[in-house]
Coordinates of C-alpha atoms and ligand atoms in Angstrom, one line a residue:
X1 CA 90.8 66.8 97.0
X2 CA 94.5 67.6 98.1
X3 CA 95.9 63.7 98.9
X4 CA 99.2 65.4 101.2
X5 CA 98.5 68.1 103.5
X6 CA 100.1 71.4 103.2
X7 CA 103.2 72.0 105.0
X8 CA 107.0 72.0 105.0
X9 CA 107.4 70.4 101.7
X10 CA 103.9 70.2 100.1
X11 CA 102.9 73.4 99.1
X12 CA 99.5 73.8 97.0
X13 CA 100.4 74.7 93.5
X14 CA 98.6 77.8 93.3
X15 CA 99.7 81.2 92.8
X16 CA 103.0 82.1 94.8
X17 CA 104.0 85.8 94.8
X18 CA 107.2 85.5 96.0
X19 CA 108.5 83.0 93.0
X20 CA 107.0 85.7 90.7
X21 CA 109.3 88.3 92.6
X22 CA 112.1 85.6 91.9
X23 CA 111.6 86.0 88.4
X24 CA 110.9 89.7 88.1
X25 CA 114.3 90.7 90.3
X26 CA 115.9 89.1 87.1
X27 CA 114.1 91.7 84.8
X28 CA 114.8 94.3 86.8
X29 CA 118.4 93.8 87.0
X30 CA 118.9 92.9 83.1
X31 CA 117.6 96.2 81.6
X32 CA 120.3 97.7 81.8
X33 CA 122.4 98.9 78.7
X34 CA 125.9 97.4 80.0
X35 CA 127.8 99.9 78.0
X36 CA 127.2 102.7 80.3
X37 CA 125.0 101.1 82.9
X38 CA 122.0 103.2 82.3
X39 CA 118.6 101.4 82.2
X40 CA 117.0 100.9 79.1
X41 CA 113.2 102.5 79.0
X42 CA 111.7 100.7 76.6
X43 CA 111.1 97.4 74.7
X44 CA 109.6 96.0 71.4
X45 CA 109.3 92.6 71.4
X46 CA 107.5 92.2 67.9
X47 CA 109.0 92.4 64.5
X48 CA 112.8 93.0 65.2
X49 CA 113.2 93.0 68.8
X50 CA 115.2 96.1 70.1
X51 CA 115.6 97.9 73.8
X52 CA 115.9 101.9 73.2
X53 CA 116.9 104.7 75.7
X54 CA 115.0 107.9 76.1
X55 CA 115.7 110.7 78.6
X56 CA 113.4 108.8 81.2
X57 CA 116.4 106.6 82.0
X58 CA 117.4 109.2 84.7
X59 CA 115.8 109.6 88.0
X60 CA 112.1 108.1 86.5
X61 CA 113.7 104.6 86.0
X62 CA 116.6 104.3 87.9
X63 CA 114.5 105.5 91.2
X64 CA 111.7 103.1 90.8
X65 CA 114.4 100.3 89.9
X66 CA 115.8 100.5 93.4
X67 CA 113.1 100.5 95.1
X68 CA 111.8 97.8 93.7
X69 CA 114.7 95.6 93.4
X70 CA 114.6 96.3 97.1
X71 CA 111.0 95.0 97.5
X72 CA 111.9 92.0 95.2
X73 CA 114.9 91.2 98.1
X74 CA 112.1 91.3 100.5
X75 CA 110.3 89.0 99.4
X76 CA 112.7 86.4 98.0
X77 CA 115.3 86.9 100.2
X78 CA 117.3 86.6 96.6
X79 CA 120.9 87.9 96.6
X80 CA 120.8 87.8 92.5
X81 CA 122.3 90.8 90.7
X82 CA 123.5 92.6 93.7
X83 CA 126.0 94.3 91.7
X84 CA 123.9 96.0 89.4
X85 CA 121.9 97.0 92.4
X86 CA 125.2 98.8 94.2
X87 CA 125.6 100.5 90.5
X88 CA 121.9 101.7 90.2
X89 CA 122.1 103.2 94.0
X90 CA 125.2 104.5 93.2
X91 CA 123.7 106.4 89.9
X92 CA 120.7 107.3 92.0
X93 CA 122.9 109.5 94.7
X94 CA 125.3 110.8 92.0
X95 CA 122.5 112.3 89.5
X96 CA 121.7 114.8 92.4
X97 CA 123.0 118.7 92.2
X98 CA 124.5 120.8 95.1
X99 CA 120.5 122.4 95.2
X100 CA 119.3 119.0 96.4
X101 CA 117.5 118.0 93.3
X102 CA 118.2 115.2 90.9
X103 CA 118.8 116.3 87.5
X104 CA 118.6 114.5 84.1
X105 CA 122.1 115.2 82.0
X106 CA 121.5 118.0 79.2
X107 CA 121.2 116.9 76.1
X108 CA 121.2 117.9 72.5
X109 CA 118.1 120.3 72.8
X110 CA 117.6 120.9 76.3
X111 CA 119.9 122.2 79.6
X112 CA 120.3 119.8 82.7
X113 CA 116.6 119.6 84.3
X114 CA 115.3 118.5 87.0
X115 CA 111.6 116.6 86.2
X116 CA 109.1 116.7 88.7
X117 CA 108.3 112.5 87.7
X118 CA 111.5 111.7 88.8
X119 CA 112.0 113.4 92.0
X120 CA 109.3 111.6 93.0
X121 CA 110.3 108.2 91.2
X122 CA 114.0 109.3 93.7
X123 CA 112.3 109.5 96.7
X124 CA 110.4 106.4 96.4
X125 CA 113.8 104.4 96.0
X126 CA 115.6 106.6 98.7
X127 CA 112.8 105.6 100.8
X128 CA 112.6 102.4 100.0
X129 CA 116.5 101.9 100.3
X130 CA 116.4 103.7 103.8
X131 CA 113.3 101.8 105.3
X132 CA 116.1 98.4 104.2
X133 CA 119.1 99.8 104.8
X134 CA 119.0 102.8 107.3
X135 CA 122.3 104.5 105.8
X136 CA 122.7 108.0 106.4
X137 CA 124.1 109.4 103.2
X138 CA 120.5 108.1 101.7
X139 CA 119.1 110.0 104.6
X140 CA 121.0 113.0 103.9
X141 CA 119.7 112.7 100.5
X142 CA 116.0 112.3 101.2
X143 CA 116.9 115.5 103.5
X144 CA 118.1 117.8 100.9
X145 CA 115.5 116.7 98.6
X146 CA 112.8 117.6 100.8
X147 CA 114.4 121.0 101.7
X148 CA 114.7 121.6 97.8
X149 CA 111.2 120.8 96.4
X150 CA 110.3 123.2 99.8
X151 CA 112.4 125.4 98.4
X152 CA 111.1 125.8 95.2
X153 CA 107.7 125.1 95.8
X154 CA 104.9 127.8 95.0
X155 CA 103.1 128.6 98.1
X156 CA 99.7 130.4 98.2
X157 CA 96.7 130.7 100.3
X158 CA 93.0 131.5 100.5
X159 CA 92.5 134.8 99.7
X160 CA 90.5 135.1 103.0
X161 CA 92.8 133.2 104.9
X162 CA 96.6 134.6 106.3
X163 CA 98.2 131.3 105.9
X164 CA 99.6 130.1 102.7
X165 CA 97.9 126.3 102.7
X166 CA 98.6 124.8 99.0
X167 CA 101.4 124.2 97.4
X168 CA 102.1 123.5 93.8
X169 CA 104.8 123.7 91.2
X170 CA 104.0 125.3 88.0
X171 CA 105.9 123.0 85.5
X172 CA 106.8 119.9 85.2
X173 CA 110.5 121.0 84.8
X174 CA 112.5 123.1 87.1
X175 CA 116.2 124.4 85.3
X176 CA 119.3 125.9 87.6
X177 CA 117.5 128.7 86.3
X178 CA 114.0 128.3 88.0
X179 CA 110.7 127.8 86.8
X180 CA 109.8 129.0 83.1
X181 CA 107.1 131.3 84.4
X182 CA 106.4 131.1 88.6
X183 CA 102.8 132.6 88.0
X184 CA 101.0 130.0 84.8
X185 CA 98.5 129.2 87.4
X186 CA 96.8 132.4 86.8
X187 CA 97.6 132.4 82.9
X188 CA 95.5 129.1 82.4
X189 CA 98.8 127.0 81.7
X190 CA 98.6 125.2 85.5
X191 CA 100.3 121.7 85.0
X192 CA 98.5 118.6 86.4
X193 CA 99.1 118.2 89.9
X194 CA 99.5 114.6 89.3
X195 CA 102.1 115.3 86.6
X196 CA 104.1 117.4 89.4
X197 CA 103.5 117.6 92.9
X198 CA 100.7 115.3 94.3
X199 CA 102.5 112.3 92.7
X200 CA 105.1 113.2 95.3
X201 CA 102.8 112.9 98.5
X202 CA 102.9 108.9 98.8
X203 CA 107.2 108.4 99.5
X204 CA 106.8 112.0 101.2
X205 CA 104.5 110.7 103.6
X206 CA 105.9 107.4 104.3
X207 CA 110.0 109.3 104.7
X208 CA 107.8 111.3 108.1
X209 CA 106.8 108.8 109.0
X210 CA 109.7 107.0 109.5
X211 CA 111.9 109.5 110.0
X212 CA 109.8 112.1 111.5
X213 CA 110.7 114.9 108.9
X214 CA 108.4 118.1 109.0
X215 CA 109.0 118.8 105.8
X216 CA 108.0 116.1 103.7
X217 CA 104.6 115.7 105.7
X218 CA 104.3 120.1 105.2
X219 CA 104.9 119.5 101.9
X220 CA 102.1 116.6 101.9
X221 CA 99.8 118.1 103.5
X222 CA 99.9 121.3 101.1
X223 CA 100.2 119.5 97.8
X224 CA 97.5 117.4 98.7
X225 CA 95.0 120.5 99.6
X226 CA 96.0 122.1 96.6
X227 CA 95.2 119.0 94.5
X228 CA 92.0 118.1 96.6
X229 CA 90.3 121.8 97.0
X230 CA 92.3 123.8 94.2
X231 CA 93.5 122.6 91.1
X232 CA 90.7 121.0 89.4
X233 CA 92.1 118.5 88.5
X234 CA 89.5 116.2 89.4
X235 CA 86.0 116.7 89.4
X236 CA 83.1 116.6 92.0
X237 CA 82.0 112.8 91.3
X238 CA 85.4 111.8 91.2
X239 CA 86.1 112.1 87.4
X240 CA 89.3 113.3 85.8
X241 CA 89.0 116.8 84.6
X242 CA 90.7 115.4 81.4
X243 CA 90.7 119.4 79.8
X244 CA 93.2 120.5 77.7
X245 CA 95.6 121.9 80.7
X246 CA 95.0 118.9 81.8
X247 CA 96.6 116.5 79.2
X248 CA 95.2 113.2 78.4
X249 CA 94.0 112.1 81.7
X250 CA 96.8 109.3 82.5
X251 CA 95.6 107.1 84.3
X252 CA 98.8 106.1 85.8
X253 CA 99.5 109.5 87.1
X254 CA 96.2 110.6 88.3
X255 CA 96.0 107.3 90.6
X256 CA 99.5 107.3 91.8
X257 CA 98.5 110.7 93.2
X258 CA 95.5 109.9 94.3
X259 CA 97.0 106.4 96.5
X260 CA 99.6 108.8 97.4
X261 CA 96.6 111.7 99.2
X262 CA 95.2 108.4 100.4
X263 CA 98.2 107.7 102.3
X264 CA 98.5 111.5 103.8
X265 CA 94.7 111.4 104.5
X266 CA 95.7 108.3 106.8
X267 CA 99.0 109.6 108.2
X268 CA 96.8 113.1 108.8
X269 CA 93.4 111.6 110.3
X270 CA 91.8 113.8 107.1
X271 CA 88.3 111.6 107.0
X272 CA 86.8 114.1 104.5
X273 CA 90.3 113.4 101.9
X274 CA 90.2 109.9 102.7
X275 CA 86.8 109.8 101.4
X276 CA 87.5 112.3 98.5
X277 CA 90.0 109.4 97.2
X278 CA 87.5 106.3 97.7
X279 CA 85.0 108.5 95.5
X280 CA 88.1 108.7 92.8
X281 CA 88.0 105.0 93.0
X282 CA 84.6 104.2 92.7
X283 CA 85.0 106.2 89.1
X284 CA 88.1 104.9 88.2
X285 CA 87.0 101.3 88.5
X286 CA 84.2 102.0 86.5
X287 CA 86.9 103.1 83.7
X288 CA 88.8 99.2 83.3
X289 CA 87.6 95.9 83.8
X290 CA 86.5 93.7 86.9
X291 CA 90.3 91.8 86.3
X292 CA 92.9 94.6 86.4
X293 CA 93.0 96.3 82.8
X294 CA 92.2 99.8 82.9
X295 CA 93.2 102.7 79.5
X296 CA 96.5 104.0 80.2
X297 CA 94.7 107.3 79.6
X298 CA 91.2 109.0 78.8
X299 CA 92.3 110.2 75.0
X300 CA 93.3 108.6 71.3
X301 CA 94.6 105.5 71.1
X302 CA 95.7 105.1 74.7
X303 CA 92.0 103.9 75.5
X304 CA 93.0 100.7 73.7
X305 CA 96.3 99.9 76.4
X306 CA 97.0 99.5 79.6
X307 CA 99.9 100.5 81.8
X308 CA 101.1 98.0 84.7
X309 CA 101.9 101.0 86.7
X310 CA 98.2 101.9 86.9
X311 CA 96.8 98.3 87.5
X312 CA 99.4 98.5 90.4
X313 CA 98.3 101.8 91.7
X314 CA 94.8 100.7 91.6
X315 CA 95.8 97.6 93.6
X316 CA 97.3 100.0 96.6
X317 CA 94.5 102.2 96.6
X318 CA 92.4 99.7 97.2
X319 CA 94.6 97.7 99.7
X320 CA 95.0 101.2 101.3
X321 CA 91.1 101.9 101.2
X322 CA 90.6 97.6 102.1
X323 CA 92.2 98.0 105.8
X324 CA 90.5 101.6 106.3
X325 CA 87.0 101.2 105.9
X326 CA 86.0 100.1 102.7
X327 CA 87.0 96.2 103.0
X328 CA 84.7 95.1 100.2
X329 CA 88.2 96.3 97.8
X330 CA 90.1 93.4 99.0
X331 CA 87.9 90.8 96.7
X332 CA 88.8 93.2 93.8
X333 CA 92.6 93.7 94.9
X334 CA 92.5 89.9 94.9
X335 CA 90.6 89.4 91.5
X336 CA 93.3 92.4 89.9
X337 CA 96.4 90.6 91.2
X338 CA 95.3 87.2 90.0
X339 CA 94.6 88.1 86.8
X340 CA 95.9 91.0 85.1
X341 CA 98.9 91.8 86.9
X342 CA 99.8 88.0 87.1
X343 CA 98.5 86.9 83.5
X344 CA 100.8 89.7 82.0
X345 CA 104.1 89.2 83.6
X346 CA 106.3 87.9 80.5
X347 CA 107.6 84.5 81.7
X348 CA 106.9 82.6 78.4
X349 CA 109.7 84.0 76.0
X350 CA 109.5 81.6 73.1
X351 CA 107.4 84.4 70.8
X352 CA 110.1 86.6 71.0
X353 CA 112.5 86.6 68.1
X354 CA 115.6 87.8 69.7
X355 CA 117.1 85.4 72.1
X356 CA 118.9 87.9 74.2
X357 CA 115.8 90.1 74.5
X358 CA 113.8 87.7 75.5
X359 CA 116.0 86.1 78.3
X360 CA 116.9 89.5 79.3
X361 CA 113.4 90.2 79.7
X362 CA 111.8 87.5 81.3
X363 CA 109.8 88.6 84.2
X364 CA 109.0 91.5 83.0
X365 CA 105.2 93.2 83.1
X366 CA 103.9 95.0 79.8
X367 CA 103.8 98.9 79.3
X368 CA 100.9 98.8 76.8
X369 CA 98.9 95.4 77.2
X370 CA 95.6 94.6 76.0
X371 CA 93.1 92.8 78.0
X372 CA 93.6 89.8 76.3
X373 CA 97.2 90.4 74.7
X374 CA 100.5 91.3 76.1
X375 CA 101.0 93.4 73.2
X376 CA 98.3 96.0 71.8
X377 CA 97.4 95.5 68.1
X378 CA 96.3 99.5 68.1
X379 CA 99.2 101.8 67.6
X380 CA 103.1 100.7 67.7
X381 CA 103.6 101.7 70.8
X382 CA 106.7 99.3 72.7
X383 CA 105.4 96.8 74.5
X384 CA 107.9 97.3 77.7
X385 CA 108.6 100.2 80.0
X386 CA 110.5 99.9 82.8
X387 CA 108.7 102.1 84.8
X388 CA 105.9 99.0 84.8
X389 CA 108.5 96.5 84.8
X390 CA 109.4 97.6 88.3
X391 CA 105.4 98.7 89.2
X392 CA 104.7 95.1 88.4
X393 CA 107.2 94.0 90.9
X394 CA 105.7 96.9 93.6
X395 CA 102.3 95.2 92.8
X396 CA 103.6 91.8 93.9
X397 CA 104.9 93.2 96.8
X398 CA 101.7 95.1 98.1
X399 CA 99.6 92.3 97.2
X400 CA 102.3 89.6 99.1
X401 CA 102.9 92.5 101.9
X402 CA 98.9 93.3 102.9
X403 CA 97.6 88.9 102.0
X404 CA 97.9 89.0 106.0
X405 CA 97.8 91.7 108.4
X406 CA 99.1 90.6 112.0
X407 CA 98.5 93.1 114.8
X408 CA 99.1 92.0 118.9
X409 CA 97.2 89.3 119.1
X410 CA 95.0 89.6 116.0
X411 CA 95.3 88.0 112.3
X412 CA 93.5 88.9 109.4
X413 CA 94.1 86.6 105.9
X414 CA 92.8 89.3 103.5
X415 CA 93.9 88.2 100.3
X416 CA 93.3 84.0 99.6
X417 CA 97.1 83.3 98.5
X418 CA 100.0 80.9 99.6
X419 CA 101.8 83.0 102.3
X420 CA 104.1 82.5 105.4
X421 CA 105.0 85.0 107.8
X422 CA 106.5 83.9 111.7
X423 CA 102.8 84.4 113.1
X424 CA 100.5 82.3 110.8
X425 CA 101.5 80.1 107.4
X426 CA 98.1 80.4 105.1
X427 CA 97.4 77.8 101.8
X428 CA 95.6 78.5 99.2
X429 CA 93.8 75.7 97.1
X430 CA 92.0 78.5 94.8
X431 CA 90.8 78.5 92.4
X432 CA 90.5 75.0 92.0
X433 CA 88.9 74.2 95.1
X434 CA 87.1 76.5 97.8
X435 CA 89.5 75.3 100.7
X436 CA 92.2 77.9 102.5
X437 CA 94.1 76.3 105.4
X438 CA 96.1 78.3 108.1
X439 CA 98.7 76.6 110.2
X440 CA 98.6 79.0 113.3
X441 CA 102.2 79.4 114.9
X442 CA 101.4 81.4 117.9
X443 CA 97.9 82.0 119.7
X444 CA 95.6 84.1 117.3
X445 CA 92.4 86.3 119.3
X446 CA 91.4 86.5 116.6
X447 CA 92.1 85.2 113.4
X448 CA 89.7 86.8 110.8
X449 CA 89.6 84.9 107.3
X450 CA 87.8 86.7 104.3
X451 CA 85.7 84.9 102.1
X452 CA 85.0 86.1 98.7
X453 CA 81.7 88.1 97.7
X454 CA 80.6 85.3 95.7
X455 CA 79.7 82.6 98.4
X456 CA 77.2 81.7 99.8
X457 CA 77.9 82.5 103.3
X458 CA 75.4 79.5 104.7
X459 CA 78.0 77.4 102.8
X460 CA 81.2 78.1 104.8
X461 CA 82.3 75.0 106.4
X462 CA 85.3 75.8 109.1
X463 CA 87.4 72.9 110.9
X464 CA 89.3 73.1 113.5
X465 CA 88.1 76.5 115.5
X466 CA 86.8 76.9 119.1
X467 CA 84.2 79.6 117.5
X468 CA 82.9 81.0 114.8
X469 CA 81.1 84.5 113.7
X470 CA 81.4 86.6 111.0
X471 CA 82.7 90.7 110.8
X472 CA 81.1 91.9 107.4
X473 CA 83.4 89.7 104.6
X474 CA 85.4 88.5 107.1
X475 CA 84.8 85.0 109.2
X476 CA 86.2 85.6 112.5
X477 CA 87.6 82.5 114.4
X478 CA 88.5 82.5 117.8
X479 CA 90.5 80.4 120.2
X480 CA 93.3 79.8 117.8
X481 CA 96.0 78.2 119.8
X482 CA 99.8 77.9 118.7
X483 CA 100.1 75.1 116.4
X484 CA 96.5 74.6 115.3
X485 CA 95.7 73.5 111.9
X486 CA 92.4 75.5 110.4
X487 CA 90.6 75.2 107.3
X488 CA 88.0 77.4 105.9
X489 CA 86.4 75.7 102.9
X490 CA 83.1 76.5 100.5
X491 CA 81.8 76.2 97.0
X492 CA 84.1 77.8 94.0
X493 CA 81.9 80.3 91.6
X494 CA 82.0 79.5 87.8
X495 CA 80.6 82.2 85.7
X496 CA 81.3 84.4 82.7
X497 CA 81.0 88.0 82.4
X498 CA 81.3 90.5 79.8
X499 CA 84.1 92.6 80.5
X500 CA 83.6 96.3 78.5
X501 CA 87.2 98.0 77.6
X502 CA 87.8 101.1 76.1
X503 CA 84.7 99.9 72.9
X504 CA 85.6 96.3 73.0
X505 CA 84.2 93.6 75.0
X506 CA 85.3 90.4 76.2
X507 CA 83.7 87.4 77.4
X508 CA 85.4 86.1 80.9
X509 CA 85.4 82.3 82.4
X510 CA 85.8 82.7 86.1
X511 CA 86.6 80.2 88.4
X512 CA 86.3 82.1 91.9
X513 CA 88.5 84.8 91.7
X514 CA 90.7 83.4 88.2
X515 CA 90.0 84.1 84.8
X516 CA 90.4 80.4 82.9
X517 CA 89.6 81.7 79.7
X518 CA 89.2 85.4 77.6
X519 CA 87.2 85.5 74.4
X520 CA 88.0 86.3 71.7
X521 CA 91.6 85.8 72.9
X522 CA 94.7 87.4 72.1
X523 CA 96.7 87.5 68.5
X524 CA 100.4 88.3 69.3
X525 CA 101.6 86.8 72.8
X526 CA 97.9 85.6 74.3
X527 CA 97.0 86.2 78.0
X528 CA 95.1 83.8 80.3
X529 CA 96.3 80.9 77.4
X530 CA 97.8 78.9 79.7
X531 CA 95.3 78.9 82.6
X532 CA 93.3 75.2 81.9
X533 CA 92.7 74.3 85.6
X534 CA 91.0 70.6 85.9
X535 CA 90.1 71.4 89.2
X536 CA 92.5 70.1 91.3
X537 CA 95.4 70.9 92.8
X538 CA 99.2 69.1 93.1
X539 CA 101.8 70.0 95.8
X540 CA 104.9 71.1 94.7
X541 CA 107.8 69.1 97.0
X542 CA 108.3 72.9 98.5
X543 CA 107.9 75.3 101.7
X544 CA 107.8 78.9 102.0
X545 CA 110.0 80.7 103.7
X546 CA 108.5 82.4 107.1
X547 CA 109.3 86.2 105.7
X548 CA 108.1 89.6 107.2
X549 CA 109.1 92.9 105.7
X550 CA 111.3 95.2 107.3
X551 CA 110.0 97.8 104.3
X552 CA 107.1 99.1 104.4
X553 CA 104.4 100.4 101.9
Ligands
ZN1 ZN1 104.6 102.4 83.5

């Protein structure tokens, strides 16, 4: 047992998002190709190192690196590589055309274009950047950017009905000279939503709501119907509709878009879509692993890898689905955010070959991991991208963002880490010992504490509150006064499963919620390696800082 209590200066050395956010803001703001300041896309970190460009460096990467350099700041409170941020926001406005689009430069085979990925990747870091910043011209941005994808949007409508109600674009790709062909719907050539439009809906959504623009919730609304009752795209028990038209099933762009029509079902008080994206879920966890790995997509070798970006949207889905519903998904955001997304984050550099690269890229999460590896041993695929190099940092945000929801007078500790926040401090002594304690810093009616799904709930032992009951996974503790000192303690699960990915399996050692050990493990750069927990935990001569988010996702 813990010999200091918890506190300013003794923190439990468990698992701390915000240090990881530390580490990742210094991935996110080294890579970048200093010649010309544009980011670098990818990495290989095996045989000769080397960072390469590709024509994703535009509004894909440079989007998502703002707004996740911003999350990173709100969570650390870090000022490191400030200038680089100024340089990337700066990029961000400039790559944007008098239309109100943001275009990728022309190159050698194609003319300027303006990719459907990346005006959504844009708004995301406009967004972001506004919710921190409130400056106008990012406003003004946002604006024309709404009005544009309005604009150029393909409206249509039940036959039987007068109104046009979905929305769509027809390519991924929109020139200065319109689409290629306004009408492939009807020729069989319909794009994926999720490649165009619905992958849009999550930062349209959140830019109404706190701006109150019409037009980004009209367009929401629409894209999601189309993508819902229209397209396809997705079939009746949830499945991808992985057809030709439909590409390879990417799992990374079918669940962004399906978080994001999440979000508008909540902003819209839709019940019937909200449900529509909990039955996605339900299939899509069925596709990965009970610890965060799931195939980057459906087809060929991408069964074999895994894309941070879609552990990270599965983690806000389910945090989105946890606090509307459907709490049993916060023991599984928990389980994916202890393991894979924080068992892959690069901070162990000394199997890379290239000094530079490797410092350069510490903090970083893996484009194409294995469950067990950071690099796949099926196809030579690189094994960073910086669109998950800044998901992984979104990840830690959600997870650090939604570990305690306050609301008047009520608290709820939904995820069982280390966090502070000017209403409640909670510690986390997982997984090495059943025991969470909450310093209470103003009165709490009530304060609801979940436990995990695999105790015992006769063998919950709570000191330290006036009463006790339970609301489904959640212990509910009430007269909490200002300055009271809780702690919810019960028996730590061991166990092994046998995890099933893509036609490999894997045998897990669980303690509670942590993988200790993968079998058989990992070749290149080995995952969970490090994890030998004796079962008890040290203080680190620490304190967290009281933070609360002024962004919010
Ligand atoms: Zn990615």
């Amino acid at each position: 047992m813990a010999d200091t209590p918890p506190g300013d200066g003794a923190v439990p050395d468990t698992l701390t998002l915000e240090n990881r956010a530390t580490v990742a803001l210094h991935a996110l703001t080294n890579c970048i190709d200093e010649e010309d300041g544009r980011p670098y896309m990818t990495a290989d970190l095996t045989g000769a190192p080397s960072l390469a460009h590709s024509s994703w460096d535009y509004g894909s990467s440079v989007g998502r690196l703002v707004s996740s350099i911003a999350l990173a700041r709100e969570m650390t409170g870090s000022d490191a590589g400030r200038e680089v941020e100024r340089d990337l926001r700066e990029r961000l406005l400039d790559m944007f055309a008098d239309d109100g689009l943001n275009y990728r430069e022309a190159s050698e085979h194609t003319e300027p274009r303006a990719n459907m990925h990346d005006q959504r990747s844009v708004l995301l870091g406009l967004v972001t950047w506004y919710m921190q910043a409130g400056d106008d011209d990012v406003a003004a941005a946002a604006d024309d950017l709404c009005a544009a994808l309005r604009r150029i949007a393909v409206k249509e409508g039940h036959p039987h009905l007068a109104k046009q109600d979905f929305w769509y674009f027809p390519a991924v790709e929109y020139t200065a000279d319109g689409w290629p062909s306004p009408d492939t719907i009807y020729l069989g050539l319909a794009t994926d939503p999720a490649h165009t439009s619905a992958r849009m809906i999550g930062p349209l959504v959140r830019y109404h709501e706190v701006t109150g623009n019409d037009d980004a919730l009209e367009l929401a609304r629409n894209f999601a119907r189309h993508t819902v009752e229209y397209s396809g795209a997705f079939n009746d028990d949830g499945s991808f509709n992985d057809g030709v038209e439909f590409r390879t099933g990417h799992f990374h762009s079918r669940m962004v878009s399906v978080a994001a029509i999440a979000r508008y079902a909540l902003a819209d008080d839709n019940a019937k879509t909200l449900n529509w994206a909990a039955t996605v879920y339900d299939w899509a966890l069925r596709q990965g692993t009970e610890f965060g790995w799931f195939p980057s997509a459906l087809r060929e070798d991408y069964v074999h890898k895994h894309e941070t970006c879609a552990l990270v949207d599965m983690i806000e889905l389910g945090i989105l689905l946890g606090h509307n519903g459907y709490p049993e998904h916060w023991g599984r955001v928990e389980r994916f955010v202890r393991n894979h997304l924080a068992a892959s984050q690069l901070r162990d550099t000394n199997w890379i070959a290239d000094g530079e690269i490797a410092d350069r890229l510490r903090g970083a999460f893996p484009g194409w991991a294995a469950p067990n590896d950071f690099v796949c041993d099926v196809g030579d695929d690189p094994d960073i991208m910086t669109c998950c190099v800044a998901a992984g940092t979104r990840g830690l945000f959600l997870a650090w963002r939604h570990a305690v929801t306050i609301a008047d007078e009520r608290a709820d500790v939904n995820l069982l880490l280390n966090r502070a926040t000017p209403a409640l401090d909670v510690y986390s002594y997982l997984p090495s010992e059943g025991r969470i304690v909450v310093h209470a810093h103003r009165d709490l009616s009530p304060l609801r504490v979940r436990v995990p799904d695999w105790v015992d709930p006769e063998r919950v032992e709570v000191e330290g509150a006036a009463t006790v009951g339970w609301d489904g996974p959640f212990l509910r503790l009430g007269g909490v006064a200002e300055g009271d000192r809780l702690a919810v303690e019960f028996p730590v699960r061991e166990t092994v499963t046998t995890e099933t990915a893509a036609d490999r399996t894997f045998e897990a050692t669980w303690r509670g919620d942590t993988i200790l050990d993968i079998d058989p493990s990992g070749e290149t750069h080995p995952l969970y390696a490090a994890r030998d927990d004796d079962g008890t935990v040290s203080h680190r001569d620490d304190s967290l800082q009281r933070r609360w988010p002024t962004v919010e996702w």
